[in-house]
Structure formats: C-alpha cells, structure tokens
Amino acid sequence: MANDQLSRFLGGSPAMVLVRLVVLSVIVGVIMAALGIDPRNIFESLKGLVLGLYQLGFGAIESVWGYFLLGAVIVIPLWLILRLSSGLRR
C-alpha cells in the first residue's frame, strides 16, 4: 500500500523515475553547457571528488557527472515542484 502511494506520487515505479530523471538531467546539462550556463559552482564541494576520479583516469565519468549535476540543478527542483503541485490538486 505504501509502495502504491510512493509510485503514484513519483509518477511511476521509483527505479524508472530515477532512470528518467538521470537521463533528463544529463540532456539538460548538455544543453545548459552549450548555452554557457554554468551553475557548477554550487557543487564546489564535489569538485574534489570529480578531480580525484579524473586523476584515476576516469575522464568520461567526470564529463557525465558534470552534465548530470548541471542538468539536475534544473530538472530535480522542477520535477519536485510539479509533483507537489499535482498532488495538491487531487
């Protein structure tokens, strides 16, 4: 019963919603980077982690992680606002 309420709130199964949010965050991050919008300074504390991964030879992870964070700054709050506002209407 609690899982049904969670699925209804999220708009689908939690795993699929997570996958959709990750993919959408990467896409929005790529678009924002192409437009020169760079709110990554919000995540300055994560910069050390990304640099550490890069130094280990994971440059691709840094790129995807950066795009994910960049897009997530927009996608996650908008998604949460939309979910909360649709829940208030019911």
Coordinates of C-alpha atoms in Angstrom, one line a residue:
M1 CA 0.0 0.0 0.0
A2 CA 2.8 2.4 0.9
N3 CA 4.6 1.4 -2.3
D4 CA 1.5 2.2 -4.3
Q5 CA 1.3 5.7 -2.8
L6 CA 5.0 6.2 -3.5
S7 CA 4.6 5.1 -7.1
R8 CA 1.6 7.4 -7.5
F9 CA 3.5 10.3 -6.0
L10 CA 6.5 9.7 -8.2
G11 CA 4.5 9.1 -11.3
G12 CA 5.8 5.6 -11.9
S13 CA 8.0 3.0 -10.3
P14 CA 10.8 4.5 -8.3
A15 CA 13.5 2.9 -10.4
M16 CA 12.1 4.0 -13.7
V17 CA 11.5 7.6 -12.4
L18 CA 15.2 7.6 -11.2
V19 CA 16.4 6.5 -14.7
R20 CA 14.2 9.1 -16.4
L21 CA 15.5 11.9 -14.1
V22 CA 19.1 10.9 -14.6
V23 CA 18.8 10.8 -18.4
L24 CA 16.8 14.1 -18.5
S25 CA 19.4 15.7 -16.2
V26 CA 22.2 14.7 -18.5
I27 CA 20.4 16.1 -21.5
V28 CA 19.5 19.4 -19.8
G29 CA 23.1 19.6 -18.6
V30 CA 24.5 19.3 -22.1
I31 CA 22.1 21.9 -23.4
M32 CA 23.0 24.3 -20.5
A33 CA 26.7 23.7 -21.1
A34 CA 26.2 24.5 -24.8
L35 CA 24.5 27.7 -23.8
G36 CA 27.3 28.7 -21.5
I37 CA 25.3 28.4 -18.3
D38 CA 27.5 27.1 -15.6
P39 CA 25.9 26.8 -12.1
R40 CA 28.5 24.1 -11.1
N41 CA 30.0 26.5 -8.5
I42 CA 27.1 25.3 -6.3
F43 CA 28.8 22.0 -6.2
E44 CA 32.2 23.2 -5.3
S45 CA 32.5 20.6 -2.6
L46 CA 32.1 17.9 -5.2
K47 CA 34.8 19.3 -7.4
G48 CA 37.5 17.4 -5.3
L49 CA 35.7 14.2 -5.9
V50 CA 35.5 14.7 -9.7
L51 CA 39.1 15.8 -9.9
G52 CA 40.1 12.7 -7.9
L53 CA 38.2 10.4 -10.3
Y54 CA 39.8 12.2 -13.3
Q55 CA 43.2 11.7 -11.9
L56 CA 42.5 8.0 -11.7
G57 CA 41.8 8.0 -15.4
F58 CA 38.0 8.4 -15.4
G59 CA 37.6 11.4 -17.6
A60 CA 34.4 10.1 -19.1
I61 CA 32.9 9.8 -15.6
E62 CA 33.8 13.4 -14.9
S63 CA 32.0 14.6 -18.1
V64 CA 28.8 12.6 -17.5
W65 CA 28.8 13.6 -13.8
G66 CA 29.3 17.2 -14.6
Y67 CA 26.5 17.1 -17.2
F68 CA 24.3 15.3 -14.7
L69 CA 24.9 17.8 -11.9
L70 CA 24.4 20.7 -14.3
G71 CA 21.0 19.4 -15.5
A72 CA 19.9 18.2 -12.1
V73 CA 20.1 21.7 -10.8
I74 CA 17.1 22.5 -13.0
V75 CA 15.4 19.1 -13.5
I76 CA 15.1 17.9 -9.9
P77 CA 13.6 21.1 -8.4
L78 CA 11.2 21.5 -11.3
W79 CA 10.1 17.9 -11.1
L80 CA 9.6 18.1 -7.4
I81 CA 7.5 21.3 -7.7
L82 CA 5.4 19.7 -10.5
R83 CA 4.8 16.6 -8.4
L84 CA 3.9 18.5 -5.3
S85 CA 1.6 20.9 -7.2
S86 CA -0.2 18.0 -9.0
G87 CA -0.7 16.3 -5.6
L88 CA -2.3 19.4 -4.1
R89 CA -4.9 19.4 -6.9
R90 CA -6.2 15.9 -6.2

